[in-house]
Coordinates of C-alpha atoms in Angstrom, one line a residue:
M1 CA 123.1 51.3 127.1
T2 CA 120.0 50.1 128.9
A3 CA 120.0 48.5 132.4
H4 CA 118.5 45.4 130.7
L5 CA 121.4 45.0 128.3
D6 CA 123.9 45.5 131.2
T7 CA 122.2 42.7 133.1
D8 CA 122.2 40.4 130.1
I9 CA 125.9 41.0 129.5
A10 CA 126.8 40.4 133.2
I11 CA 124.8 37.2 133.2
G12 CA 125.9 35.9 129.8
G13 CA 129.6 37.0 129.8
L14 CA 130.2 35.5 126.4
F15 CA 132.3 37.6 124.1
E16 CA 130.9 39.6 121.2
E17 CA 132.6 42.4 119.2
E18 CA 129.8 44.9 119.5
H19 CA 129.7 45.1 123.3
S20 CA 133.2 43.9 124.0
A21 CA 134.1 46.6 126.6
E22 CA 130.8 46.2 128.4
I23 CA 131.4 42.5 128.6
V24 CA 134.8 43.0 130.2
N25 CA 133.6 45.7 132.6
A26 CA 130.7 43.5 133.7
R27 CA 133.4 41.2 135.3
I28 CA 134.5 43.9 137.8
S29 CA 133.3 42.9 141.2
A30 CA 131.0 45.1 143.3
D31 CA 133.5 44.5 146.1
A32 CA 136.4 46.1 144.1
N33 CA 137.9 49.4 145.2
P34 CA 135.4 52.0 143.7
R35 CA 138.1 54.3 142.3
L36 CA 140.1 51.3 140.8
A37 CA 136.8 50.0 139.3
Q38 CA 136.0 53.4 137.8
V39 CA 139.5 53.9 136.3
M40 CA 139.7 50.4 134.8
A41 CA 136.2 50.7 133.3
V42 CA 137.1 54.0 131.6
L43 CA 140.4 52.7 130.3
T44 CA 138.8 49.5 129.0
R45 CA 136.1 51.5 127.2
H46 CA 138.6 53.7 125.5
L47 CA 141.1 50.9 124.7
H48 CA 138.3 48.9 123.0
A49 CA 137.1 52.0 121.2
A50 CA 140.7 52.6 119.9
I51 CA 141.1 49.0 118.8
K52 CA 137.8 49.1 116.9
E53 CA 138.8 52.4 115.2
I54 CA 142.3 51.2 114.3
E55 CA 141.5 47.6 113.5
P56 CA 145.1 46.4 114.0
T57 CA 146.4 43.2 112.5
H58 CA 147.8 40.5 114.8
D59 CA 151.3 41.5 113.8
E60 CA 150.7 45.2 114.6
W61 CA 149.2 44.3 118.0
F62 CA 152.2 42.1 118.8
K63 CA 154.5 45.0 117.8
A64 CA 152.7 47.2 120.3
I65 CA 153.2 44.6 123.0
E66 CA 156.9 44.4 122.1
F67 CA 157.2 48.2 122.3
L68 CA 155.7 48.2 125.8
T69 CA 158.0 45.3 126.8
R70 CA 161.1 47.1 125.6
T71 CA 159.9 50.2 127.4
G72 CA 159.7 48.3 130.7
Q73 CA 163.1 46.7 130.2
M74 CA 164.7 50.1 129.7
C75 CA 163.5 51.3 133.2
T76 CA 166.2 51.3 135.9
D77 CA 166.6 53.0 139.3
W78 CA 167.8 56.1 137.6
R79 CA 165.8 56.0 134.3
Q80 CA 162.0 55.7 133.9
E81 CA 161.2 55.1 130.3
Y82 CA 157.5 55.0 131.0
I83 CA 157.6 58.5 132.4
L84 CA 159.4 59.6 129.3
L85 CA 156.6 58.0 127.2
S86 CA 154.0 59.8 129.3
D87 CA 155.9 63.1 128.7
V88 CA 156.2 62.9 125.0
L89 CA 152.5 61.9 124.6
G90 CA 151.6 65.1 126.5
A91 CA 149.9 62.9 129.2
T92 CA 152.2 64.2 132.0
M93 CA 151.4 67.8 131.3
L94 CA 147.7 67.0 131.1
V95 CA 147.7 65.3 134.5
D96 CA 149.6 68.2 135.9
A97 CA 147.2 70.8 134.4
I98 CA 144.2 68.9 135.8
N99 CA 145.8 68.8 139.3
H100 CA 146.9 72.5 139.3
R101 CA 144.1 74.6 138.0
R102 CA 144.8 78.1 139.3
P103 CA 143.1 81.5 139.0
K104 CA 144.1 83.8 136.2
G105 CA 147.3 85.6 137.1
A106 CA 148.7 82.9 139.3
T107 CA 151.9 81.2 138.1
P108 CA 151.1 78.0 136.3
N109 CA 152.7 74.6 136.9
T110 CA 154.7 72.6 134.5
I111 CA 156.6 69.3 134.8
L112 CA 159.3 68.6 137.3
G113 CA 161.7 66.8 134.9
P114 CA 164.2 64.0 135.7
F115 CA 167.2 66.2 136.8
Y116 CA 166.0 67.7 140.0
V117 CA 168.5 67.2 142.9
A118 CA 167.5 67.9 146.5
N119 CA 169.6 69.8 149.0
A120 CA 171.2 72.3 146.7
P121 CA 173.3 75.0 148.3
H122 CA 171.5 77.9 150.0
Y123 CA 172.8 81.3 148.8
E124 CA 172.2 84.9 149.7
N125 CA 170.2 86.9 147.2
G126 CA 172.3 88.1 144.3
A127 CA 174.8 85.2 144.4
N128 CA 176.1 83.4 141.4
I129 CA 175.0 79.8 140.9
C130 CA 177.3 79.3 137.8
L131 CA 180.3 77.7 139.4
D132 CA 182.4 77.2 136.3
G133 CA 182.0 80.7 134.7
K134 CA 181.0 79.3 131.4
G135 CA 178.1 80.8 129.5
E136 CA 176.4 84.2 128.9
P137 CA 176.0 86.0 132.2
T138 CA 172.4 86.5 133.2
L139 CA 170.7 88.3 136.1
V140 CA 167.4 86.8 137.1
S141 CA 165.4 88.8 139.7
G142 CA 161.8 89.6 140.7
R143 CA 159.4 89.1 143.6
V144 CA 157.2 86.3 145.0
L145 CA 153.7 87.7 145.4
D146 CA 150.2 86.5 146.5
T147 CA 147.2 86.9 144.2
N148 CA 146.5 90.3 145.7
G149 CA 149.9 91.6 144.6
Q150 CA 151.3 91.6 148.2
P151 CA 154.9 90.4 148.7
I152 CA 155.5 87.0 150.4
A153 CA 158.4 87.1 152.8
G154 CA 160.4 83.9 153.5
A155 CA 159.4 82.1 150.3
T156 CA 162.0 79.6 149.0
L157 CA 163.0 79.3 145.4
D158 CA 164.8 76.1 144.4
I159 CA 166.5 76.6 141.0
W160 CA 168.3 74.4 138.5
Q161 CA 169.1 74.5 134.8
T162 CA 171.4 73.3 132.0
N163 CA 174.7 74.9 131.2
D164 CA 175.6 76.7 128.0
E165 CA 176.1 73.3 126.3
G166 CA 172.7 71.9 127.2
F167 CA 173.8 69.6 130.1
Y168 CA 172.9 69.4 133.7
D169 CA 175.7 68.9 136.2
V170 CA 174.5 65.3 137.0
Q171 CA 175.0 64.5 133.3
Q172 CA 178.6 65.6 133.3
K173 CA 180.2 64.3 136.5
G174 CA 183.8 65.4 136.6
V175 CA 183.2 68.0 133.9
Q176 CA 180.9 70.3 135.7
P177 CA 181.3 71.1 139.4
D178 CA 178.7 69.4 141.7
Y179 CA 175.6 71.6 142.1
N180 CA 176.6 73.8 139.2
L181 CA 173.7 76.0 138.2
R182 CA 171.6 74.9 141.2
G183 CA 170.7 76.9 144.3
L184 CA 168.2 77.8 147.0
F185 CA 167.2 81.4 147.7
T186 CA 164.8 83.0 150.2
T187 CA 162.8 86.2 149.7
G188 CA 163.1 89.1 152.0
A189 CA 160.3 91.2 153.6
D190 CA 159.7 92.8 150.2
G191 CA 159.3 89.4 148.5
Y192 CA 162.4 90.1 146.4
Y193 CA 164.8 87.5 145.1
A194 CA 167.8 87.7 142.7
F195 CA 170.5 85.5 141.4
R196 CA 173.2 85.4 138.8
T197 CA 173.4 82.6 136.3
V198 CA 173.9 82.0 132.6
K199 CA 171.4 81.7 129.7
P200 CA 170.2 78.1 129.5
R201 CA 170.3 76.1 126.3
H202 CA 167.9 73.5 124.7
Y203 CA 168.8 69.9 125.1
P204 CA 167.5 66.4 124.0
I205 CA 165.7 64.0 126.2
P206 CA 167.2 60.5 126.2
A207 CA 166.6 59.2 122.7
D208 CA 168.5 55.9 122.8
G209 CA 165.5 53.8 124.0
P210 CA 162.1 52.8 122.5
V211 CA 160.5 56.2 123.2
G212 CA 163.3 57.9 121.3
K213 CA 163.0 55.5 118.4
L214 CA 159.2 56.1 118.4
L215 CA 159.8 59.8 118.1
G216 CA 162.1 59.3 115.2
E217 CA 159.6 57.1 113.4
L218 CA 156.9 59.8 113.9
G219 CA 159.2 62.4 112.5
R220 CA 159.5 64.2 115.9
H221 CA 162.7 65.6 117.4
P222 CA 163.6 64.9 121.0
N223 CA 164.5 68.4 122.1
R224 CA 163.3 70.4 125.1
A225 CA 163.0 74.2 124.8
A226 CA 165.6 76.1 126.8
H227 CA 164.4 76.9 130.3
L228 CA 165.2 77.4 134.0
H229 CA 163.5 75.2 136.6
F230 CA 161.9 76.6 139.8
I231 CA 160.2 75.1 142.8
V232 CA 158.6 78.0 144.8
T233 CA 157.3 77.3 148.3
A234 CA 155.9 79.4 151.1
N235 CA 154.0 78.7 154.2
G236 CA 150.2 78.8 153.6
Y237 CA 150.5 78.7 149.8
D238 CA 150.4 76.1 147.1
Q239 CA 153.8 74.9 146.0
V240 CA 154.6 75.9 142.4
I241 CA 156.8 73.6 140.2
T242 CA 157.4 75.5 137.0
H243 CA 159.9 76.8 134.3
I244 CA 160.6 80.0 132.6
F245 CA 161.6 79.7 129.0
T246 CA 163.9 81.8 126.8
P247 CA 161.9 83.5 124.0
D248 CA 164.3 82.9 121.2
C249 CA 164.8 79.2 121.5
Q250 CA 164.2 77.4 118.2
Y251 CA 162.2 74.7 120.0
L252 CA 159.9 77.0 122.0
H253 CA 156.8 76.1 120.0
E254 CA 157.6 72.4 119.7
D255 CA 159.0 71.4 123.1
T256 CA 159.0 67.6 122.9
V257 CA 157.2 67.1 126.3
F258 CA 154.8 70.0 125.7
G259 CA 156.1 71.8 128.8
V260 CA 155.8 75.4 127.4
K261 CA 152.9 77.6 128.4
K262 CA 152.6 81.1 127.0
E263 CA 152.5 82.5 130.5
L264 CA 156.0 81.1 131.2
I265 CA 157.9 82.7 128.3
A266 CA 160.2 85.3 129.8
E267 CA 161.9 88.3 128.3
F268 CA 165.7 88.2 128.2
T269 CA 167.0 91.7 127.7
T270 CA 170.5 93.0 127.1
Q271 CA 171.5 95.5 129.9
S272 CA 174.5 97.8 130.3
D273 CA 173.6 99.6 133.6
P274 CA 177.0 100.0 135.3
A275 CA 175.4 100.3 138.8
V276 CA 173.6 97.0 138.4
A277 CA 176.6 95.4 136.9
E278 CA 178.8 96.5 139.8
R279 CA 176.2 95.4 142.4
Y280 CA 176.0 91.9 141.1
D281 CA 179.6 91.6 139.8
L282 CA 178.5 91.3 136.1
P283 CA 180.3 92.2 133.0
V284 CA 178.8 94.8 130.7
P285 CA 176.7 94.1 128.8
F286 CA 174.7 91.3 130.5
L287 CA 171.3 89.6 130.1
A288 CA 168.5 90.4 132.5
V289 CA 165.2 88.7 133.3
N290 CA 162.6 90.2 135.6
W291 CA 160.1 87.6 136.7
D292 CA 157.5 87.6 139.4
F293 CA 155.9 84.4 140.9
V294 CA 152.3 84.6 142.0
L295 CA 151.2 82.0 144.6
T296 CA 147.7 80.9 145.6
P297 CA 146.6 80.1 149.1
A298 CA 146.9 76.5 150.1

């Protein structure tokens, strides 16, 4: 668009279909916050372009407004339906990817999810975070390293996951013990960590609201691929919020919030080493995962 046309639109301000977005954006004051003005101008351009491509009827447009209204009404202090909408549209993962571009070999981020609980118990390396003994015993171990392959001592790993039935402890108060399948661990001088847990299971996101209904109408399922959550922190390094995924989950390639990255698919192997089983008080056989986290300098 030419500067002359921009000036005409700003002066005239009368609506016309062809230049609808430009007419709206011309109303943004020069005194507006520059970042807000930039964001709103881009959103307006893309919104108007989408409307022109779709050409919705009045009834369809009103249904869209009703959907957004119901989504807002579903939000509470403990449930954020708009975040859920962002998740299932892949927007959350895209924003996360843009904000956490890392060099090749560094552990990639993925979404935090709604079931994180602060102040989990701190355990010694090798401890068992499965407090009810239900599930397939699994040993997860590895090291926290820098991008040069050197171990990072004193790194903290904050871990949480679902149980064998696909539920977090906070979803089953009175059924699971508090802080079941949650724990904090600290690496030693060699960067090593280890903990005992159980194999996680896939689970559905809340599907009783407008976002769940939308998924159904689109022929999409609400299930997340089975995973373990990690927040890995160390002084002088960027924090990593990530998952590791089981390789045999039926939803691995169609995680409903698009959280799976190929670099985060782990290998769960069946082990029968009696020395390892004795060291970690595991039955034979047991599952084992070896997983290193690579952090980048802050």
